[in-house]
Amino acid sequence: MKNRLECQVTSCRHNENDLCCLDSIKVEGPAARQSSQTCCESYEPRSQSGMNAVSSQGCACAETSIDCKAHSCTYNNNCKCEAGCVCVGCCCSDVTSKSGTECCTFQQGV
């Protein structure tokens, strides 16, 4: 399944105009109970010079497969995200590592 992915993490080298250049990403947070306890495992910082702003993986696309380890998320089905639209955002103002990212779409299941 491909998900519509919006990425607000502009410090990630895979971000191009709020889209991701990767065909698939990994969301971590096996014990997460809220979005701030998740992160984008696929995050990679841009180079210091800023010249390598976009990943060499290919062009950005609105649809990406999401491997999800946030087991208690209502959208997680056998470690695959089933949300139609997913937003990866920042849980701090200066994201320099994957721990500064979060799956904003995360919803605690019952």
JSON list of N, CA and C in Angstrom, two decimals, residues 23-81:
[
{"chain": "A", "resi": 23, "resn": "ASP", "atom": "N", "xyz": [11.05, 5.82, -1.80]},
{"chain": "A", "resi": 23, "resn": "ASP", "atom": "CA", "xyz": [9.90, 4.99, -2.16]},
{"chain": "A", "resi": 23, "resn": "ASP", "atom": "C", "xyz": [9.17, 4.47, -0.92]},
{"chain": "A", "resi": 24, "resn": "SER", "atom": "N", "xyz": [9.93, 4.35, 0.19]},
{"chain": "A", "resi": 24, "resn": "SER", "atom": "CA", "xyz": [9.33, 3.88, 1.43]},
{"chain": "A", "resi": 24, "resn": "SER", "atom": "C", "xyz": [10.09, 4.48, 2.61]},
{"chain": "A", "resi": 25, "resn": "ILE", "atom": "N", "xyz": [9.39, 4.67, 3.72]},
{"chain": "A", "resi": 25, "resn": "ILE", "atom": "CA", "xyz": [10.02, 5.16, 4.94]},
{"chain": "A", "resi": 25, "resn": "ILE", "atom": "C", "xyz": [9.66, 4.21, 6.08]},
{"chain": "A", "resi": 26, "resn": "LYS", "atom": "N", "xyz": [10.40, 4.35, 7.19]},
{"chain": "A", "resi": 26, "resn": "LYS", "atom": "CA", "xyz": [10.14, 3.56, 8.39]},
{"chain": "A", "resi": 26, "resn": "LYS", "atom": "C", "xyz": [9.79, 4.50, 9.53]},
{"chain": "A", "resi": 27, "resn": "VAL", "atom": "N", "xyz": [8.68, 4.21, 10.19]},
{"chain": "A", "resi": 27, "resn": "VAL", "atom": "CA", "xyz": [8.27, 4.96, 11.37]},
{"chain": "A", "resi": 27, "resn": "VAL", "atom": "C", "xyz": [8.51, 4.05, 12.58]},
{"chain": "A", "resi": 28, "resn": "GLU", "atom": "N", "xyz": [9.23, 4.57, 13.56]},
{"chain": "A", "resi": 28, "resn": "GLU", "atom": "CA", "xyz": [9.54, 3.83, 14.78]},
{"chain": "A", "resi": 28, "resn": "GLU", "atom": "C", "xyz": [8.69, 4.34, 15.93]},
{"chain": "A", "resi": 29, "resn": "GLY", "atom": "N", "xyz": [8.59, 3.55, 16.96]},
{"chain": "A", "resi": 29, "resn": "GLY", "atom": "CA", "xyz": [7.85, 3.90, 18.17]},
{"chain": "A", "resi": 29, "resn": "GLY", "atom": "C", "xyz": [7.04, 2.73, 18.66]},
{"chain": "A", "resi": 30, "resn": "PRO", "atom": "N", "xyz": [7.69, 1.57, 18.87]},
{"chain": "A", "resi": 30, "resn": "PRO", "atom": "CA", "xyz": [6.94, 0.37, 19.22]},
{"chain": "A", "resi": 30, "resn": "PRO", "atom": "C", "xyz": [6.08, 0.50, 20.48]},
{"chain": "A", "resi": 31, "resn": "ALA", "atom": "N", "xyz": [6.48, 1.34, 21.42]},
{"chain": "A", "resi": 31, "resn": "ALA", "atom": "CA", "xyz": [5.71, 1.51, 22.66]},
{"chain": "A", "resi": 31, "resn": "ALA", "atom": "C", "xyz": [4.97, 2.85, 22.68]},
{"chain": "A", "resi": 32, "resn": "ALA", "atom": "N", "xyz": [4.89, 3.53, 21.55]},
{"chain": "A", "resi": 32, "resn": "ALA", "atom": "CA", "xyz": [4.29, 4.87, 21.49]},
{"chain": "A", "resi": 32, "resn": "ALA", "atom": "C", "xyz": [2.84, 4.87, 21.93]},
{"chain": "A", "resi": 33, "resn": "ARG", "atom": "N", "xyz": [2.49, 5.91, 22.70]},
{"chain": "A", "resi": 33, "resn": "ARG", "atom": "CA", "xyz": [1.11, 6.15, 23.11]},
{"chain": "A", "resi": 33, "resn": "ARG", "atom": "C", "xyz": [0.63, 7.51, 22.61]},
{"chain": "A", "resi": 34, "resn": "GLN", "atom": "N", "xyz": [1.57, 8.29, 22.02]},
{"chain": "A", "resi": 34, "resn": "GLN", "atom": "CA", "xyz": [1.24, 9.58, 21.42]},
{"chain": "A", "resi": 34, "resn": "GLN", "atom": "C", "xyz": [2.25, 9.86, 20.31]},
{"chain": "A", "resi": 35, "resn": "SER", "atom": "N", "xyz": [1.93, 10.79, 19.42]},
{"chain": "A", "resi": 35, "resn": "SER", "atom": "CA", "xyz": [2.77, 11.04, 18.24]},
{"chain": "A", "resi": 35, "resn": "SER", "atom": "C", "xyz": [4.20, 11.43, 18.58]},
{"chain": "A", "resi": 36, "resn": "SER", "atom": "N", "xyz": [4.40, 12.16, 19.67]},
{"chain": "A", "resi": 36, "resn": "SER", "atom": "CA", "xyz": [5.75, 12.59, 20.04]},
{"chain": "A", "resi": 36, "resn": "SER", "atom": "C", "xyz": [6.65, 11.42, 20.43]},
{"chain": "A", "resi": 37, "resn": "GLN", "atom": "N", "xyz": [6.09, 10.25, 20.61]},
{"chain": "A", "resi": 37, "resn": "GLN", "atom": "CA", "xyz": [6.87, 9.06, 20.94]},
{"chain": "A", "resi": 37, "resn": "GLN", "atom": "C", "xyz": [7.20, 8.23, 19.70]},
{"chain": "A", "resi": 38, "resn": "THR", "atom": "N", "xyz": [6.90, 8.78, 18.52]},
{"chain": "A", "resi": 38, "resn": "THR", "atom": "CA", "xyz": [7.24, 8.13, 17.26]},
{"chain": "A", "resi": 38, "resn": "THR", "atom": "C", "xyz": [8.35, 8.94, 16.59]},
{"chain": "A", "resi": 39, "resn": "CYS", "atom": "N", "xyz": [8.98, 8.37, 15.57]},
{"chain": "A", "resi": 39, "resn": "CYS", "atom": "CA", "xyz": [9.96, 9.12, 14.79]},
{"chain": "A", "resi": 39, "resn": "CYS", "atom": "C", "xyz": [10.09, 8.50, 13.41]},
{"chain": "A", "resi": 40, "resn": "CYS", "atom": "N", "xyz": [10.60, 9.30, 12.48]},
{"chain": "A", "resi": 40, "resn": "CYS", "atom": "CA", "xyz": [10.88, 8.81, 11.14]},
{"chain": "A", "resi": 40, "resn": "CYS", "atom": "C", "xyz": [12.29, 8.24, 11.14]},
{"chain": "A", "resi": 41, "resn": "GLU", "atom": "N", "xyz": [12.38, 6.94, 11.12]},
{"chain": "A", "resi": 41, "resn": "GLU", "atom": "CA", "xyz": [13.67, 6.24, 11.14]},
{"chain": "A", "resi": 41, "resn": "GLU", "atom": "C", "xyz": [14.46, 6.51, 9.87]},
{"chain": "A", "resi": 42, "resn": "SER", "atom": "N", "xyz": [13.80, 6.96, 8.81]},
{"chain": "A", "resi": 42, "resn": "SER", "atom": "CA", "xyz": [14.45, 7.21, 7.52]},
{"chain": "A", "resi": 42, "resn": "SER", "atom": "C", "xyz": [15.06, 8.60, 7.42]},
{"chain": "A", "resi": 43, "resn": "TYR", "atom": "N", "xyz": [14.88, 9.43, 8.46]},
{"chain": "A", "resi": 43, "resn": "TYR", "atom": "CA", "xyz": [15.43, 10.79, 8.46]},
{"chain": "A", "resi": 43, "resn": "TYR", "atom": "C", "xyz": [16.94, 10.76, 8.29]},
{"chain": "A", "resi": 44, "resn": "GLU", "atom": "N", "xyz": [17.44, 11.63, 7.42]},
{"chain": "A", "resi": 44, "resn": "GLU", "atom": "CA", "xyz": [18.88, 11.88, 7.26]},
{"chain": "A", "resi": 44, "resn": "GLU", "atom": "C", "xyz": [19.06, 13.38, 7.11]},
{"chain": "A", "resi": 45, "resn": "PRO", "atom": "N", "xyz": [19.98, 13.96, 7.90]},
{"chain": "A", "resi": 45, "resn": "PRO", "atom": "CA", "xyz": [20.17, 15.42, 7.81]},
{"chain": "A", "resi": 45, "resn": "PRO", "atom": "C", "xyz": [20.77, 15.82, 6.47]},
{"chain": "A", "resi": 46, "resn": "ARG", "atom": "N", "xyz": [20.43, 17.02, 6.04]},
{"chain": "A", "resi": 46, "resn": "ARG", "atom": "CA", "xyz": [21.05, 17.57, 4.83]},
{"chain": "A", "resi": 46, "resn": "ARG", "atom": "C", "xyz": [22.53, 17.80, 5.12]},
{"chain": "A", "resi": 47, "resn": "SER", "atom": "N", "xyz": [23.32, 17.86, 4.08]},
{"chain": "A", "resi": 47, "resn": "SER", "atom": "CA", "xyz": [24.75, 18.13, 4.27]},
{"chain": "A", "resi": 47, "resn": "SER", "atom": "C", "xyz": [24.93, 19.52, 4.84]},
{"chain": "A", "resi": 48, "resn": "GLN", "atom": "N", "xyz": [26.02, 19.73, 5.53]},
{"chain": "A", "resi": 48, "resn": "GLN", "atom": "CA", "xyz": [26.29, 21.02, 6.16]},
{"chain": "A", "resi": 48, "resn": "GLN", "atom": "C", "xyz": [26.30, 22.16, 5.16]},
{"chain": "A", "resi": 49, "resn": "SER", "atom": "N", "xyz": [26.81, 21.92, 3.96]},
{"chain": "A", "resi": 49, "resn": "SER", "atom": "CA", "xyz": [26.90, 22.97, 2.96]},
{"chain": "A", "resi": 49, "resn": "SER", "atom": "C", "xyz": [25.54, 23.33, 2.38]},
{"chain": "A", "resi": 50, "resn": "GLY", "atom": "N", "xyz": [24.57, 22.40, 2.54]},
{"chain": "A", "resi": 50, "resn": "GLY", "atom": "CA", "xyz": [23.24, 22.65, 1.99]},
{"chain": "A", "resi": 50, "resn": "GLY", "atom": "C", "xyz": [23.18, 22.39, 0.49]},
{"chain": "A", "resi": 51, "resn": "MET", "atom": "N", "xyz": [24.32, 22.08, -0.12]},
{"chain": "A", "resi": 51, "resn": "MET", "atom": "CA", "xyz": [24.34, 21.86, -1.55]},
{"chain": "A", "resi": 51, "resn": "MET", "atom": "C", "xyz": [23.63, 20.55, -1.94]},
{"chain": "A", "resi": 52, "resn": "ASN", "atom": "N", "xyz": [23.72, 19.56, -1.07]},
{"chain": "A", "resi": 52, "resn": "ASN", "atom": "CA", "xyz": [23.09, 18.28, -1.35]},
{"chain": "A", "resi": 52, "resn": "ASN", "atom": "C", "xyz": [21.71, 18.25, -0.71]},
{"chain": "A", "resi": 53, "resn": "ALA", "atom": "N", "xyz": [20.85, 19.14, -1.12]},
{"chain": "A", "resi": 53, "resn": "ALA", "atom": "CA", "xyz": [19.55, 19.31, -0.49]},
{"chain": "A", "resi": 53, "resn": "ALA", "atom": "C", "xyz": [18.62, 18.15, -0.76]},
{"chain": "A", "resi": 54, "resn": "VAL", "atom": "N", "xyz": [18.73, 17.51, -1.91]},
{"chain": "A", "resi": 54, "resn": "VAL", "atom": "CA", "xyz": [17.80, 16.46, -2.29]},
{"chain": "A", "resi": 54, "resn": "VAL", "atom": "C", "xyz": [18.54, 15.15, -2.44]},
{"chain": "A", "resi": 55, "resn": "SER", "atom": "N", "xyz": [17.93, 14.10, -1.98]},
{"chain": "A", "resi": 55, "resn": "SER", "atom": "CA", "xyz": [18.49, 12.76, -2.06]},
{"chain": "A", "resi": 55, "resn": "SER", "atom": "C", "xyz": [18.71, 12.36, -3.52]},
{"chain": "A", "resi": 56, "resn": "SER", "atom": "N", "xyz": [19.70, 11.53, -3.75]},
{"chain": "A", "resi": 56, "resn": "SER", "atom": "CA", "xyz": [19.95, 11.04, -5.09]},
{"chain": "A", "resi": 56, "resn": "SER", "atom": "C", "xyz": [19.10, 9.82, -5.41]},
{"chain": "A", "resi": 57, "resn": "GLN", "atom": "N", "xyz": [18.17, 9.45, -4.52]},
{"chain": "A", "resi": 57, "resn": "GLN", "atom": "CA", "xyz": [17.33, 8.28, -4.72]},
{"chain": "A", "resi": 57, "resn": "GLN", "atom": "C", "xyz": [16.37, 8.46, -5.90]},
{"chain": "A", "resi": 58, "resn": "GLY", "atom": "N", "xyz": [15.98, 9.66, -6.20]},
{"chain": "A", "resi": 58, "resn": "GLY", "atom": "CA", "xyz": [15.02, 9.89, -7.27]},
{"chain": "A", "resi": 58, "resn": "GLY", "atom": "C", "xyz": [14.18, 11.10, -6.96]},
{"chain": "A", "resi": 59, "resn": "CYS", "atom": "N", "xyz": [13.19, 11.35, -7.78]},
{"chain": "A", "resi": 59, "resn": "CYS", "atom": "CA", "xyz": [12.37, 12.55, -7.58]},
{"chain": "A", "resi": 59, "resn": "CYS", "atom": "C", "xyz": [11.35, 12.33, -6.46]},
{"chain": "A", "resi": 60, "resn": "ALA", "atom": "N", "xyz": [10.94, 13.41, -5.87]},
{"chain": "A", "resi": 60, "resn": "ALA", "atom": "CA", "xyz": [9.96, 13.36, -4.79]},
{"chain": "A", "resi": 60, "resn": "ALA", "atom": "C", "xyz": [8.61, 12.92, -5.34]},
{"chain": "A", "resi": 61, "resn": "CYS", "atom": "N", "xyz": [7.88, 12.21, -4.51]},
{"chain": "A", "resi": 61, "resn": "CYS", "atom": "CA", "xyz": [6.58, 11.68, -4.92]},
{"chain": "A", "resi": 61, "resn": "CYS", "atom": "C", "xyz": [5.60, 11.87, -3.77]},
{"chain": "A", "resi": 62, "resn": "ALA", "atom": "N", "xyz": [4.35, 12.06, -4.10]},
{"chain": "A", "resi": 62, "resn": "ALA", "atom": "CA", "xyz": [3.32, 12.25, -3.08]},
{"chain": "A", "resi": 62, "resn": "ALA", "atom": "C", "xyz": [2.95, 10.94, -2.40]},
{"chain": "A", "resi": 63, "resn": "GLU", "atom": "N", "xyz": [3.29, 9.80, -2.99]},
{"chain": "A", "resi": 63, "resn": "GLU", "atom": "CA", "xyz": [2.92, 8.52, -2.41]},
{"chain": "A", "resi": 63, "resn": "GLU", "atom": "C", "xyz": [4.15, 7.70, -2.05]},
{"chain": "A", "resi": 64, "resn": "THR", "atom": "N", "xyz": [4.13, 7.16, -0.84]},
{"chain": "A", "resi": 64, "resn": "THR", "atom": "CA", "xyz": [5.26, 6.42, -0.28]},
{"chain": "A", "resi": 64, "resn": "THR", "atom": "C", "xyz": [4.73, 5.26, 0.55]},
{"chain": "A", "resi": 65, "resn": "SER", "atom": "N", "xyz": [5.42, 4.14, 0.57]},
{"chain": "A", "resi": 65, "resn": "SER", "atom": "CA", "xyz": [5.06, 3.04, 1.46]},
{"chain": "A", "resi": 65, "resn": "SER", "atom": "C", "xyz": [5.61, 3.33, 2.84]},
{"chain": "A", "resi": 66, "resn": "ILE", "atom": "N", "xyz": [4.84, 3.00, 3.88]},
{"chain": "A", "resi": 66, "resn": "ILE", "atom": "CA", "xyz": [5.28, 3.29, 5.24]},
{"chain": "A", "resi": 66, "resn": "ILE", "atom": "C", "xyz": [5.29, 2.00, 6.06]},
{"chain": "A", "resi": 67, "resn": "ASP", "atom": "N", "xyz": [6.49, 1.62, 6.49]},
{"chain": "A", "resi": 67, "resn": "ASP", "atom": "CA", "xyz": [6.69, 0.50, 7.40]},
{"chain": "A", "resi": 67, "resn": "ASP", "atom": "C", "xyz": [6.57, 1.07, 8.81]},
{"chain": "A", "resi": 68, "resn": "CYS", "atom": "N", "xyz": [5.57, 0.67, 9.56]},
{"chain": "A", "resi": 68, "resn": "CYS", "atom": "CA", "xyz": [5.27, 1.29, 10.85]},
{"chain": "A", "resi": 68, "resn": "CYS", "atom": "C", "xyz": [5.48, 0.33, 12.01]},
{"chain": "A", "resi": 69, "resn": "LYS", "atom": "N", "xyz": [6.29, 0.75, 12.97]},
{"chain": "A", "resi": 69, "resn": "LYS", "atom": "CA", "xyz": [6.54, -0.05, 14.17]},
{"chain": "A", "resi": 69, "resn": "LYS", "atom": "C", "xyz": [5.78, 0.49, 15.37]},
{"chain": "A", "resi": 70, "resn": "ALA", "atom": "N", "xyz": [4.92, 1.51, 15.17]},
{"chain": "A", "resi": 70, "resn": "ALA", "atom": "CA", "xyz": [4.09, 2.04, 16.25]},
{"chain": "A", "resi": 70, "resn": "ALA", "atom": "C", "xyz": [2.89, 1.10, 16.40]},
{"chain": "A", "resi": 71, "resn": "HIS", "atom": "N", "xyz": [3.08, 0.04, 17.15]},
{"chain": "A", "resi": 71, "resn": "HIS", "atom": "CA", "xyz": [2.12, -1.06, 17.23]},
{"chain": "A", "resi": 71, "resn": "HIS", "atom": "C", "xyz": [0.75, -0.66, 17.74]},
{"chain": "A", "resi": 72, "resn": "SER", "atom": "N", "xyz": [0.66, 0.36, 18.59]},
{"chain": "A", "resi": 72, "resn": "SER", "atom": "CA", "xyz": [-0.64, 0.74, 19.15]},
{"chain": "A", "resi": 72, "resn": "SER", "atom": "C", "xyz": [-1.37, 1.77, 18.30]},
{"chain": "A", "resi": 73, "resn": "CYS", "atom": "N", "xyz": [-0.81, 2.16, 17.16]},
{"chain": "A", "resi": 73, "resn": "CYS", "atom": "CA", "xyz": [-1.49, 3.12, 16.29]},
{"chain": "A", "resi": 73, "resn": "CYS", "atom": "C", "xyz": [-2.66, 2.44, 15.58]},
{"chain": "A", "resi": 74, "resn": "THR", "atom": "N", "xyz": [-3.77, 3.13, 15.54]},
{"chain": "A", "resi": 74, "resn": "THR", "atom": "CA", "xyz": [-4.97, 2.58, 14.92]},
{"chain": "A", "resi": 74, "resn": "THR", "atom": "C", "xyz": [-4.79, 2.30, 13.43]},
{"chain": "A", "resi": 75, "resn": "TYR", "atom": "N", "xyz": [-3.83, 2.97, 12.78]},
{"chain": "A", "resi": 75, "resn": "TYR", "atom": "CA", "xyz": [-3.59, 2.78, 11.34]},
{"chain": "A", "resi": 75, "resn": "TYR", "atom": "C", "xyz": [-2.61, 1.65, 11.03]},
{"chain": "A", "resi": 76, "resn": "ASN", "atom": "N", "xyz": [-1.99, 1.08, 12.06]},
{"chain": "A", "resi": 76, "resn": "ASN", "atom": "CA", "xyz": [-0.99, 0.03, 11.86]},
{"chain": "A", "resi": 76, "resn": "ASN", "atom": "C", "xyz": [-1.68, -1.31, 11.67]},
{"chain": "A", "resi": 77, "resn": "ASN", "atom": "N", "xyz": [-1.37, -1.95, 10.54]},
{"chain": "A", "resi": 77, "resn": "ASN", "atom": "CA", "xyz": [-1.88, -3.29, 10.25]},
{"chain": "A", "resi": 77, "resn": "ASN", "atom": "C", "xyz": [-0.71, -4.16, 9.84]},
{"chain": "A", "resi": 78, "resn": "ASN", "atom": "N", "xyz": [-0.25, -5.01, 10.76]},
{"chain": "A", "resi": 78, "resn": "ASN", "atom": "CA", "xyz": [0.91, -5.87, 10.50]},
{"chain": "A", "resi": 78, "resn": "ASN", "atom": "C", "xyz": [2.13, -5.08, 10.06]},
{"chain": "A", "resi": 79, "resn": "CYS", "atom": "N", "xyz": [2.39, -3.98, 10.76]},
{"chain": "A", "resi": 79, "resn": "CYS", "atom": "CA", "xyz": [3.55, -3.11, 10.53]},
{"chain": "A", "resi": 79, "resn": "CYS", "atom": "C", "xyz": [3.49, -2.34, 9.21]},
{"chain": "A", "resi": 80, "resn": "LYS", "atom": "N", "xyz": [2.32, -2.22, 8.64]},
{"chain": "A", "resi": 80, "resn": "LYS", "atom": "CA", "xyz": [2.11, -1.39, 7.46]},
{"chain": "A", "resi": 80, "resn": "LYS", "atom": "C", "xyz": [1.07, -0.33, 7.81]},
{"chain": "A", "resi": 81, "resn": "CYS", "atom": "N", "xyz": [1.36, 0.91, 7.42]},
{"chain": "A", "resi": 81, "resn": "CYS", "atom": "CA", "xyz": [0.44, 2.00, 7.70]},
{"chain": "A", "resi": 81, "resn": "CYS", "atom": "C", "xyz": [-0.70, 1.97, 6.69]}
]
